[in-house]
Short mmCIF file of N, CA and C in Angstrom, two decimals:
data_model
loop_
_atom_site.label_atom_id
_atom_site.label_comp_id
_atom_site.label_asym_id
_atom_site.label_seq_id
_atom_site.Cartn_x
_atom_site.Cartn_y
_atom_site.Cartn_z
N MET O 1 14.34 24.72 -8.24
CA MET O 1 13.31 25.40 -9.02
C MET O 1 12.29 24.39 -9.53
N THR O 2 11.04 24.71 -9.38
CA THR O 2 9.96 23.83 -9.83
C THR O 2 9.99 23.70 -11.35
N SER O 3 9.93 22.46 -11.83
CA SER O 3 9.88 22.21 -13.27
C SER O 3 8.54 22.72 -13.80
N GLN O 4 8.55 23.27 -14.99
CA GLN O 4 7.32 23.76 -15.61
C GLN O 4 6.58 22.67 -16.37
N GLU O 5 7.10 21.45 -16.30
CA GLU O 5 6.49 20.31 -16.97
C GLU O 5 5.79 19.42 -15.93
N ASN O 6 4.88 18.57 -16.41
CA ASN O 6 4.26 17.57 -15.55
C ASN O 6 5.28 16.48 -15.25
N ARG O 7 5.24 15.96 -14.04
CA ARG O 7 6.09 14.83 -13.66
C ARG O 7 5.37 13.55 -14.03
N ARG O 8 5.98 12.77 -14.89
CA ARG O 8 5.41 11.49 -15.30
C ARG O 8 5.83 10.43 -14.28
N ILE O 9 4.86 9.84 -13.62
CA ILE O 9 5.14 8.82 -12.61
C ILE O 9 5.08 7.45 -13.28
N ASP O 10 6.24 6.78 -13.30
CA ASP O 10 6.30 5.49 -13.96
C ASP O 10 7.05 4.43 -13.14
N ASP O 11 7.12 4.66 -11.82
CA ASP O 11 7.75 3.66 -10.97
C ASP O 11 6.83 3.35 -9.79
N LEU O 12 6.93 2.12 -9.32
CA LEU O 12 6.03 1.62 -8.29
C LEU O 12 6.16 2.39 -6.98
N GLY O 13 7.36 2.69 -6.55
CA GLY O 13 7.56 3.39 -5.28
C GLY O 13 6.87 4.75 -5.26
N THR O 14 6.99 5.49 -6.33
CA THR O 14 6.37 6.82 -6.39
C THR O 14 4.85 6.70 -6.46
N LEU O 15 4.36 5.71 -7.21
CA LEU O 15 2.91 5.49 -7.26
C LEU O 15 2.37 5.18 -5.87
N LYS O 16 3.05 4.32 -5.15
CA LYS O 16 2.60 3.98 -3.80
C LYS O 16 2.68 5.18 -2.86
N ALA O 17 3.72 6.00 -3.04
CA ALA O 17 3.88 7.18 -2.18
C ALA O 17 2.73 8.16 -2.35
N ILE O 18 2.35 8.43 -3.59
CA ILE O 18 1.31 9.43 -3.83
C ILE O 18 -0.09 8.85 -3.64
N ALA O 19 -0.22 7.52 -3.64
CA ALA O 19 -1.53 6.89 -3.43
C ALA O 19 -2.02 7.04 -1.99
N HIS O 20 -1.14 7.32 -1.07
CA HIS O 20 -1.52 7.48 0.34
C HIS O 20 -2.44 8.70 0.46
N PRO O 21 -3.64 8.55 1.01
CA PRO O 21 -4.61 9.65 1.04
C PRO O 21 -4.08 10.94 1.69
N LEU O 22 -3.36 10.86 2.80
CA LEU O 22 -2.85 12.07 3.43
C LEU O 22 -1.77 12.71 2.56
N ARG O 23 -0.93 11.91 1.96
CA ARG O 23 0.11 12.47 1.09
C ARG O 23 -0.52 13.19 -0.10
N MET O 24 -1.57 12.60 -0.66
CA MET O 24 -2.25 13.26 -1.78
C MET O 24 -2.87 14.57 -1.32
N ARG O 25 -3.48 14.59 -0.14
CA ARG O 25 -4.05 15.84 0.39
C ARG O 25 -2.96 16.88 0.59
N LEU O 26 -1.81 16.45 1.11
CA LEU O 26 -0.70 17.38 1.33
C LEU O 26 -0.16 17.90 0.01
N TYR O 27 0.00 17.01 -0.96
CA TYR O 27 0.49 17.43 -2.27
C TYR O 27 -0.47 18.46 -2.88
N ARG O 28 -1.75 18.18 -2.81
CA ARG O 28 -2.74 19.10 -3.39
C ARG O 28 -2.74 20.44 -2.66
N ALA O 29 -2.67 20.40 -1.33
CA ALA O 29 -2.63 21.65 -0.56
C ALA O 29 -1.38 22.45 -0.89
N LEU O 30 -0.27 21.76 -1.05
CA LEU O 30 0.98 22.44 -1.39
C LEU O 30 0.92 23.00 -2.81
N PHE O 31 0.30 22.25 -3.71
CA PHE O 31 0.15 22.73 -5.09
C PHE O 31 -0.65 24.03 -5.12
N VAL O 32 -1.69 24.10 -4.32
CA VAL O 32 -2.53 25.31 -4.27
C VAL O 32 -1.76 26.46 -3.62
N ALA O 33 -1.07 26.16 -2.52
CA ALA O 33 -0.35 27.21 -1.79
C ALA O 33 0.91 27.67 -2.52
N ARG O 34 1.43 26.84 -3.40
CA ARG O 34 2.69 27.07 -4.13
C ARG O 34 3.90 26.79 -3.23
N THR O 35 3.95 27.37 -2.04
CA THR O 35 4.98 27.06 -1.05
C THR O 35 4.32 27.08 0.32
N ALA O 36 4.81 26.21 1.21
CA ALA O 36 4.25 26.15 2.56
C ALA O 36 5.19 25.37 3.47
N THR O 37 4.98 25.54 4.76
CA THR O 37 5.72 24.78 5.76
C THR O 37 4.86 23.62 6.24
N ALA O 38 5.47 22.70 6.95
CA ALA O 38 4.72 21.59 7.52
C ALA O 38 3.66 22.11 8.49
N SER O 39 3.98 23.14 9.25
CA SER O 39 3.01 23.70 10.20
C SER O 39 1.79 24.26 9.47
N GLN O 40 2.02 24.98 8.39
CA GLN O 40 0.91 25.55 7.63
C GLN O 40 0.05 24.45 7.02
N LEU O 41 0.69 23.44 6.48
CA LEU O 41 -0.06 22.33 5.88
C LEU O 41 -0.79 21.52 6.94
N ALA O 42 -0.18 21.34 8.10
CA ALA O 42 -0.81 20.60 9.19
C ALA O 42 -2.13 21.26 9.59
N GLU O 43 -2.14 22.58 9.61
CA GLU O 43 -3.38 23.31 9.92
C GLU O 43 -4.45 23.02 8.88
N GLN O 44 -4.05 23.00 7.61
CA GLN O 44 -5.01 22.79 6.53
C GLN O 44 -5.62 21.40 6.54
N VAL O 45 -4.81 20.40 6.88
CA VAL O 45 -5.30 19.03 6.84
C VAL O 45 -5.69 18.50 8.21
N ASP O 46 -5.56 19.34 9.23
CA ASP O 46 -5.94 19.00 10.61
C ASP O 46 -5.24 17.73 11.11
N GLU O 47 -3.92 17.74 10.96
CA GLU O 47 -3.08 16.63 11.44
C GLU O 47 -1.92 17.21 12.22
N ALA O 48 -1.24 16.36 12.98
CA ALA O 48 -0.08 16.79 13.77
C ALA O 48 1.07 17.18 12.85
N VAL O 49 1.80 18.20 13.25
CA VAL O 49 2.92 18.68 12.45
C VAL O 49 3.95 17.57 12.23
N SER O 50 4.20 16.77 13.26
CA SER O 50 5.19 15.69 13.13
C SER O 50 4.76 14.68 12.06
N LEU O 51 3.47 14.35 12.02
CA LEU O 51 2.96 13.42 11.01
C LEU O 51 3.07 14.04 9.61
N VAL O 52 2.71 15.29 9.49
CA VAL O 52 2.79 15.99 8.22
C VAL O 52 4.24 16.07 7.75
N SER O 53 5.15 16.39 8.65
CA SER O 53 6.58 16.44 8.30
C SER O 53 7.07 15.10 7.77
N TYR O 54 6.67 14.03 8.42
CA TYR O 54 7.05 12.68 7.98
C TYR O 54 6.58 12.44 6.55
N HIS O 55 5.31 12.74 6.27
CA HIS O 55 4.76 12.49 4.94
C HIS O 55 5.34 13.43 3.89
N LEU O 56 5.67 14.65 4.27
CA LEU O 56 6.34 15.55 3.33
C LEU O 56 7.71 15.01 2.96
N ARG O 57 8.43 14.47 3.92
CA ARG O 57 9.74 13.89 3.62
C ARG O 57 9.60 12.69 2.67
N LYS O 58 8.54 11.90 2.85
CA LYS O 58 8.30 10.78 1.93
C LYS O 58 8.01 11.27 0.52
N LEU O 59 7.23 12.32 0.40
CA LEU O 59 6.96 12.90 -0.93
C LEU O 59 8.25 13.43 -1.55
N ALA O 60 9.10 14.04 -0.73
CA ALA O 60 10.37 14.56 -1.22
C ALA O 60 11.31 13.43 -1.64
N GLU O 61 11.31 12.33 -0.89
CA GLU O 61 12.16 11.18 -1.25
C GLU O 61 11.85 10.68 -2.66
N HIS O 62 10.62 10.83 -3.09
CA HIS O 62 10.22 10.37 -4.42
C HIS O 62 10.22 11.51 -5.45
N GLY O 63 10.75 12.66 -5.06
CA GLY O 63 10.88 13.76 -6.00
C GLY O 63 9.59 14.46 -6.36
N LEU O 64 8.54 14.26 -5.57
CA LEU O 64 7.26 14.89 -5.86
C LEU O 64 7.20 16.32 -5.34
N ILE O 65 7.93 16.59 -4.27
CA ILE O 65 8.06 17.95 -3.75
C ILE O 65 9.54 18.19 -3.47
N GLU O 66 9.88 19.44 -3.23
CA GLU O 66 11.27 19.79 -2.95
C GLU O 66 11.32 20.97 -2.00
N ALA O 67 12.49 21.18 -1.44
CA ALA O 67 12.69 22.32 -0.56
C ALA O 67 12.51 23.60 -1.36
N ALA O 68 11.88 24.58 -0.75
CA ALA O 68 11.66 25.88 -1.39
C ALA O 68 12.46 26.93 -0.63
N GLU O 69 12.63 28.05 -1.26
CA GLU O 69 13.31 29.17 -0.61
C GLU O 69 12.47 29.63 0.58
N ALA O 70 13.15 29.89 1.69
CA ALA O 70 12.45 30.34 2.89
C ALA O 70 11.68 31.63 2.60
N GLN O 71 10.47 31.70 3.14
CA GLN O 71 9.61 32.86 2.92
C GLN O 71 9.65 33.83 4.10
N THR O 72 10.35 33.42 5.17
CA THR O 72 10.48 34.28 6.35
C THR O 72 11.95 34.39 6.70
N ALA O 73 12.28 35.42 7.46
CA ALA O 73 13.68 35.69 7.79
C ALA O 73 14.25 34.76 8.85
N ASP O 74 13.41 34.22 9.73
CA ASP O 74 13.96 33.43 10.84
C ASP O 74 14.57 32.10 10.40
N GLY O 75 14.11 31.53 9.31
CA GLY O 75 14.70 30.33 8.75
C GLY O 75 14.59 29.08 9.61
N ARG O 76 13.74 29.09 10.62
CA ARG O 76 13.61 27.92 11.48
C ARG O 76 12.79 26.81 10.86
N GLU O 77 11.84 27.17 10.02
CA GLU O 77 11.00 26.14 9.42
C GLU O 77 11.41 25.91 7.97
N ARG O 78 11.28 24.68 7.56
CA ARG O 78 11.59 24.30 6.19
C ARG O 78 10.37 24.58 5.31
N TRP O 79 10.61 25.20 4.18
CA TRP O 79 9.55 25.49 3.23
C TRP O 79 9.61 24.45 2.11
N TRP O 80 8.44 24.09 1.59
CA TRP O 80 8.32 23.08 0.55
C TRP O 80 7.57 23.66 -0.64
N GLN O 81 7.79 23.04 -1.81
CA GLN O 81 7.05 23.39 -3.02
C GLN O 81 6.94 22.13 -3.89
N PRO O 82 5.93 22.08 -4.75
CA PRO O 82 5.88 20.95 -5.70
C PRO O 82 7.12 21.00 -6.59
N SER O 83 7.61 19.86 -7.00
CA SER O 83 8.81 19.82 -7.84
C SER O 83 8.49 19.92 -9.33
N SER O 84 7.20 19.91 -9.67
CA SER O 84 6.81 20.00 -11.07
C SER O 84 5.48 20.74 -11.18
N TYR O 85 5.12 21.06 -12.40
CA TYR O 85 3.87 21.76 -12.66
C TYR O 85 2.66 20.90 -12.30
N GLY O 86 2.80 19.61 -12.42
CA GLY O 86 1.71 18.68 -12.10
C GLY O 86 2.23 17.25 -12.20
N LEU O 87 1.32 16.31 -12.10
CA LEU O 87 1.67 14.89 -12.16
C LEU O 87 0.88 14.22 -13.26
N SER O 88 1.46 13.18 -13.87
CA SER O 88 0.70 12.38 -14.82
C SER O 88 1.06 10.91 -14.64
N ILE O 89 0.05 10.09 -14.77
CA ILE O 89 0.22 8.64 -14.74
C ILE O 89 -0.42 8.13 -16.01
N ARG O 90 0.36 7.42 -16.81
CA ARG O 90 -0.13 6.96 -18.11
C ARG O 90 -0.35 5.46 -18.10
N ASP O 91 -1.41 5.06 -18.74
CA ASP O 91 -1.76 3.64 -18.79
C ASP O 91 -0.62 2.80 -19.35
N GLU O 92 0.07 3.29 -20.37
CA GLU O 92 1.15 2.51 -20.99
C GLU O 92 2.31 2.24 -20.02
N ASP O 93 2.42 3.04 -18.98
CA ASP O 93 3.49 2.84 -18.00
C ASP O 93 3.14 1.77 -16.96
N VAL O 94 1.88 1.42 -16.83
CA VAL O 94 1.47 0.44 -15.82
C VAL O 94 0.90 -0.83 -16.46
N ARG O 95 0.60 -0.76 -17.73
CA ARG O 95 0.01 -1.89 -18.45
C ARG O 95 0.93 -3.11 -18.39
N GLY O 96 0.37 -4.26 -18.12
CA GLY O 96 1.15 -5.49 -18.10
C GLY O 96 1.88 -5.75 -16.79
N ASN O 97 1.74 -4.83 -15.85
CA ASN O 97 2.38 -4.99 -14.55
C ASN O 97 1.28 -4.88 -13.49
N PRO O 98 0.80 -6.01 -12.97
CA PRO O 98 -0.34 -5.97 -12.04
C PRO O 98 -0.10 -5.10 -10.81
N GLU O 99 1.12 -5.11 -10.28
CA GLU O 99 1.38 -4.31 -9.08
C GLU O 99 1.34 -2.81 -9.40
N MET O 100 1.90 -2.44 -10.55
CA MET O 100 1.86 -1.04 -10.98
C MET O 100 0.40 -0.63 -11.27
N ALA O 101 -0.34 -1.50 -11.92
CA ALA O 101 -1.74 -1.19 -12.24
C ALA O 101 -2.55 -1.01 -10.96
N ALA O 102 -2.32 -1.86 -9.97
CA ALA O 102 -3.04 -1.74 -8.70
C ALA O 102 -2.69 -0.42 -8.00
N ALA O 103 -1.42 -0.05 -8.02
CA ALA O 103 -1.00 1.22 -7.40
C ALA O 103 -1.60 2.40 -8.15
N SER O 104 -1.62 2.32 -9.47
CA SER O 104 -2.23 3.39 -10.28
C SER O 104 -3.72 3.51 -9.98
N ASP O 105 -4.39 2.37 -9.85
CA ASP O 105 -5.82 2.38 -9.50
C ASP O 105 -6.03 3.01 -8.12
N ALA O 106 -5.14 2.71 -7.18
CA ALA O 106 -5.24 3.29 -5.84
C ALA O 106 -5.10 4.81 -5.90
N VAL O 107 -4.17 5.29 -6.73
CA VAL O 107 -4.02 6.74 -6.91
C VAL O 107 -5.32 7.32 -7.47
N GLY O 108 -5.86 6.68 -8.50
CA GLY O 108 -7.10 7.15 -9.12
C GLY O 108 -8.25 7.21 -8.15
N ARG O 109 -8.38 6.18 -7.31
CA ARG O 109 -9.46 6.18 -6.32
C ARG O 109 -9.26 7.29 -5.29
N THR O 110 -8.02 7.47 -4.84
CA THR O 110 -7.74 8.52 -3.85
C THR O 110 -8.07 9.89 -4.43
N VAL O 111 -7.62 10.13 -5.65
CA VAL O 111 -7.90 11.42 -6.30
C VAL O 111 -9.40 11.61 -6.46
N ASN O 112 -10.09 10.58 -6.92
CA ASN O 112 -11.53 10.70 -7.12
C ASN O 112 -12.27 10.97 -5.82
N GLU O 113 -11.90 10.29 -4.74
CA GLU O 113 -12.54 10.53 -3.45
C GLU O 113 -12.31 11.96 -2.99
N GLN O 114 -11.09 12.47 -3.17
CA GLN O 114 -10.80 13.83 -2.74
C GLN O 114 -11.49 14.86 -3.62
N ARG O 115 -11.58 14.59 -4.91
CA ARG O 115 -12.32 15.49 -5.80
C ARG O 115 -13.79 15.53 -5.42
N SER O 116 -14.37 14.37 -5.16
CA SER O 116 -15.78 14.30 -4.78
C SER O 116 -16.03 15.06 -3.48
N ALA O 117 -15.12 14.90 -2.52
CA ALA O 117 -15.26 15.61 -1.24
C ALA O 117 -15.18 17.12 -1.45
N LEU O 118 -14.30 17.54 -2.33
CA LEU O 118 -14.17 18.97 -2.61
C LEU O 118 -15.45 19.52 -3.26
N HIS O 119 -16.02 18.76 -4.18
CA HIS O 119 -17.25 19.20 -4.82
C HIS O 119 -18.41 19.20 -3.84
N ARG O 120 -18.49 18.17 -2.99
CA ARG O 120 -19.55 18.15 -1.95
C ARG O 120 -19.43 19.36 -1.04
N ARG O 121 -18.19 19.71 -0.70
CA ARG O 121 -17.98 20.89 0.16
C ARG O 121 -18.50 22.15 -0.52
N PHE O 122 -18.21 22.29 -1.82
CA PHE O 122 -18.75 23.44 -2.54
C PHE O 122 -20.27 23.44 -2.50
N MET O 123 -20.87 22.29 -2.76
CA MET O 123 -22.33 22.21 -2.75
C MET O 123 -22.89 22.58 -1.38
N ASP O 124 -22.24 22.11 -0.32
CA ASP O 124 -22.69 22.43 1.04
C ASP O 124 -22.54 23.91 1.36
N GLU O 125 -21.50 24.54 0.80
CA GLU O 125 -21.20 25.94 1.11
C GLU O 125 -21.62 26.90 -0.01
N ARG O 126 -22.30 26.38 -1.02
CA ARG O 126 -22.62 27.15 -2.21
C ARG O 126 -23.25 28.51 -1.90
N LEU O 127 -24.16 28.55 -0.96
CA LEU O 127 -24.85 29.80 -0.67
C LEU O 127 -23.98 30.83 0.05
N THR O 128 -22.79 30.42 0.49
CA THR O 128 -21.88 31.38 1.12
C THR O 128 -21.06 32.13 0.07
N TRP O 129 -21.10 31.67 -1.18
CA TRP O 129 -20.38 32.34 -2.26
C TRP O 129 -21.27 33.43 -2.88
N SER O 130 -20.65 34.41 -3.48
CA SER O 130 -21.40 35.51 -4.10
C SER O 130 -22.20 35.00 -5.29
N ASP O 131 -23.18 35.81 -5.71
CA ASP O 131 -23.97 35.48 -6.90
C ASP O 131 -23.05 35.27 -8.10
N GLU O 132 -22.04 36.12 -8.22
CA GLU O 132 -21.11 36.05 -9.35
C GLU O 132 -20.39 34.69 -9.39
N TRP O 133 -19.91 34.22 -8.23
CA TRP O 133 -19.22 32.94 -8.18
C TRP O 133 -20.18 31.78 -8.39
N ARG O 134 -21.38 31.87 -7.83
CA ARG O 134 -22.35 30.79 -8.04
C ARG O 134 -22.74 30.69 -9.51
N SER O 135 -22.88 31.82 -10.18
CA SER O 135 -23.22 31.81 -11.60
C SER O 135 -22.05 31.31 -12.46
N ALA O 136 -20.83 31.56 -12.01
CA ALA O 136 -19.65 31.14 -12.77
C ALA O 136 -19.35 29.66 -12.62
N ALA O 137 -19.82 29.04 -11.54
CA ALA O 137 -19.54 27.63 -11.30
C ALA O 137 -20.09 26.78 -12.44
N ILE O 138 -19.36 25.75 -12.78
CA ILE O 138 -19.69 24.88 -13.92
C ILE O 138 -20.10 23.51 -13.42
N SER O 139 -21.19 23.01 -13.96
CA SER O 139 -21.58 21.62 -13.70
C SER O 139 -22.31 21.14 -14.94
N SER O 140 -21.66 20.28 -15.69
CA SER O 140 -22.29 19.78 -16.91
C SER O 140 -21.84 18.36 -17.18
N GLU O 141 -22.63 17.68 -17.98
CA GLU O 141 -22.29 16.32 -18.39
C GLU O 141 -22.60 16.20 -19.86
N TRP O 142 -21.68 15.60 -20.59
CA TRP O 142 -21.86 15.35 -22.01
C TRP O 142 -21.73 13.84 -22.20
N LEU O 143 -22.52 13.29 -23.10
CA LEU O 143 -22.48 11.86 -23.35
C LEU O 143 -22.30 11.59 -24.85
N PRO O 144 -21.17 12.03 -25.42
CA PRO O 144 -20.96 11.81 -26.86
C PRO O 144 -20.59 10.36 -27.17
N ARG O 145 -20.74 9.98 -28.41
CA ARG O 145 -20.28 8.66 -28.88
C ARG O 145 -19.00 8.92 -29.66
N LEU O 146 -17.86 8.52 -29.10
CA LEU O 146 -16.56 8.80 -29.67
C LEU O 146 -15.77 7.52 -29.90
N THR O 147 -14.74 7.64 -30.70
CA THR O 147 -13.76 6.58 -30.82
C THR O 147 -12.66 6.84 -29.79
N ALA O 148 -11.85 5.84 -29.52
CA ALA O 148 -10.74 6.04 -28.58
C ALA O 148 -9.82 7.18 -29.03
N PRO O 149 -9.44 7.27 -30.31
CA PRO O 149 -8.59 8.40 -30.73
C PRO O 149 -9.29 9.76 -30.56
N GLU O 150 -10.60 9.81 -30.78
CA GLU O 150 -11.32 11.07 -30.58
C GLU O 150 -11.33 11.46 -29.10
N LEU O 151 -11.52 10.49 -28.21
CA LEU O 151 -11.49 10.79 -26.78
C LEU O 151 -10.10 11.27 -26.37
N ALA O 152 -9.05 10.63 -26.90
CA ALA O 152 -7.68 11.05 -26.59
C ALA O 152 -7.44 12.48 -27.07
N ALA O 153 -7.91 12.81 -28.27
CA ALA O 153 -7.74 14.16 -28.80
C ALA O 153 -8.51 15.18 -27.97
N LEU O 154 -9.72 14.83 -27.57
CA LEU O 154 -10.52 15.71 -26.72
C LEU O 154 -9.78 15.99 -25.42
N GLY O 155 -9.23 14.95 -24.79
CA GLY O 155 -8.47 15.12 -23.56
C GLY O 155 -7.28 16.05 -23.73
N GLN O 156 -6.57 15.89 -24.84
CA GLN O 156 -5.42 16.75 -25.09
C GLN O 156 -5.84 18.21 -25.28
N GLU O 157 -6.94 18.43 -26.00
CA GLU O 157 -7.42 19.80 -26.20
C GLU O 157 -7.88 20.43 -24.89
N LEU O 158 -8.59 19.66 -24.07
CA LEU O 158 -9.05 20.18 -22.77
C LEU O 158 -7.86 20.48 -21.87
N ASP O 159 -6.87 19.59 -21.84
CA ASP O 159 -5.66 19.84 -21.05
C ASP O 159 -4.97 21.13 -21.48
N ALA O 160 -4.83 21.31 -22.79
CA ALA O 160 -4.16 22.50 -23.31
C ALA O 160 -4.94 23.77 -22.95
N LEU O 161 -6.25 23.71 -23.04
CA LEU O 161 -7.07 24.87 -22.71
C LEU O 161 -6.97 25.22 -21.22
N LEU O 162 -7.07 24.21 -20.36
CA LEU O 162 -6.97 24.45 -18.93
C LEU O 162 -5.58 24.93 -18.54
N GLU O 163 -4.56 24.37 -19.17
CA GLU O 163 -3.19 24.82 -18.88
C GLU O 163 -3.01 26.28 -19.29
N LYS O 164 -3.59 26.67 -20.42
CA LYS O 164 -3.50 28.08 -20.86
C LYS O 164 -4.08 29.01 -19.80
N TYR O 165 -5.27 28.68 -19.30
CA TYR O 165 -5.90 29.53 -18.29
C TYR O 165 -5.12 29.52 -16.98
N ASP O 166 -4.61 28.36 -16.59
CA ASP O 166 -3.84 28.27 -15.35
C ASP O 166 -2.55 29.08 -15.44
N ARG O 167 -1.82 28.92 -16.52
CA ARG O 167 -0.55 29.66 -16.67
C ARG O 167 -0.81 31.17 -16.73
N ARG O 168 -1.87 31.56 -17.42
CA ARG O 168 -2.22 32.98 -17.50
C ARG O 168 -2.54 33.53 -16.10
N ALA O 169 -3.31 32.76 -15.32
CA ALA O 169 -3.67 33.18 -13.96
C ALA O 169 -2.44 33.24 -13.06
N ARG O 170 -1.53 32.28 -13.19
CA ARG O 170 -0.30 32.29 -12.39
C ARG O 170 0.55 33.51 -12.71
N ALA O 171 0.65 33.85 -14.00
CA ALA O 171 1.44 35.01 -14.40
C ALA O 171 0.81 36.30 -13.88
N ALA O 172 -0.51 36.39 -13.97
CA ALA O 172 -1.21 37.58 -13.46
C ALA O 172 -1.02 37.71 -11.96
N GLU O 173 -1.13 36.60 -11.26
CA GLU O 173 -0.96 36.61 -9.80
C GLU O 173 0.47 37.00 -9.43
N ALA O 174 1.44 36.47 -10.17
CA ALA O 174 2.85 36.81 -9.90
C ALA O 174 3.11 38.30 -10.15
N ALA O 175 2.33 38.90 -11.05
CA ALA O 175 2.47 40.32 -11.35
C ALA O 175 1.68 41.20 -10.38
N GLY O 176 1.03 40.56 -9.39
CA GLY O 176 0.31 41.33 -8.38
C GLY O 176 -1.18 41.43 -8.60
N ASP O 177 -1.69 40.83 -9.66
CA ASP O 177 -3.13 40.87 -9.95
C ASP O 177 -3.82 39.77 -9.15
N THR O 178 -4.16 40.07 -7.90
CA THR O 178 -4.78 39.08 -7.02
C THR O 178 -6.23 39.39 -6.70
N GLU O 179 -6.71 40.55 -7.08
CA GLU O 179 -8.07 40.98 -6.76
C GLU O 179 -9.09 40.03 -7.37
N GLY O 180 -9.95 39.47 -6.53
CA GLY O 180 -11.04 38.62 -6.98
C GLY O 180 -10.64 37.19 -7.32
N ARG O 181 -9.39 36.83 -7.12
CA ARG O 181 -8.94 35.47 -7.45
C ARG O 181 -9.27 34.52 -6.31
N GLU O 182 -9.77 33.36 -6.67
CA GLU O 182 -10.06 32.29 -5.73
C GLU O 182 -9.46 31.00 -6.29
N ASN O 183 -9.24 30.04 -5.44
CA ASN O 183 -8.87 28.71 -5.91
C ASN O 183 -10.08 28.12 -6.63
N VAL O 184 -9.84 27.52 -7.78
CA VAL O 184 -10.92 26.93 -8.57
C VAL O 184 -10.53 25.49 -8.89
N ALA O 185 -11.44 24.57 -8.70
CA ALA O 185 -11.22 23.18 -9.06
C ALA O 185 -12.02 22.88 -10.32
N VAL O 186 -11.36 22.31 -11.31
CA VAL O 186 -12.01 21.87 -12.54
C VAL O 186 -11.75 20.38 -12.65
N HIS O 187 -12.79 19.58 -12.55
CA HIS O 187 -12.67 18.13 -12.61
C HIS O 187 -13.35 17.64 -13.87
N LEU O 188 -12.61 16.98 -14.70
CA LEU O 188 -13.17 16.40 -15.92
C LEU O 188 -12.85 14.93 -15.95
N HIS O 189 -13.80 14.14 -16.35
CA HIS O 189 -13.60 12.72 -16.54
C HIS O 189 -14.09 12.38 -17.95
N GLY O 190 -13.35 11.59 -18.64
CA GLY O 190 -13.81 11.10 -19.94
C GLY O 190 -13.45 9.62 -20.01
N PHE O 191 -14.45 8.76 -20.10
CA PHE O 191 -14.19 7.32 -20.08
C PHE O 191 -15.32 6.59 -20.78
N PRO O 192 -15.01 5.43 -21.31
CA PRO O 192 -16.07 4.66 -21.97
C PRO O 192 -16.94 3.95 -20.92
N TYR O 193 -18.16 3.70 -21.31
CA TYR O 193 -19.08 2.91 -20.46
C TYR O 193 -20.08 2.23 -21.36
N ARG O 194 -20.67 1.23 -20.83
CA ARG O 194 -21.73 0.51 -21.57
C ARG O 194 -23.03 0.71 -20.80
N GLY O 195 -24.05 1.17 -21.53
CA GLY O 195 -25.34 1.49 -20.96
C GLY O 195 -25.96 0.34 -20.28
#
């Protein structure tokens, strides 16, 4: 059963496993699908089933995904699901360890590249979406002057708000309310910079 909590990644092996760009794409695709087979995921990422199966097993070895209940009667294919509600990597877990910090940075870069690609895809396909979806799409930037504790509090409030909407949507979908639902990506970054 998938844990309803975020999985805190605090070991080097798991950081390296999820930093691999294809593994991150597979994890994200599986997170969206909730459950899927290697064949289904291979179609989504346009890779060979054997390669996808290999990388899924690596994700499973690190506890990032797990076997799911079969969704079809034939039982020939293995079904997978994320093993937790999400993932978190905390600075305090990698601080003071250069190898852990480098692996964490690699994860961050991989995630950022995939987020950027997803947003570019939306921009390229924007006119294929309905007026309602185009109007609902969010793109904003705020440049407040905050303290580190204020930024941390803001992040916690945003996480709680997004989690509330996600859990509500998951419950509605599980109850059969699927009309008009689409996958939605919400990307937020909050970080200090010097002008």
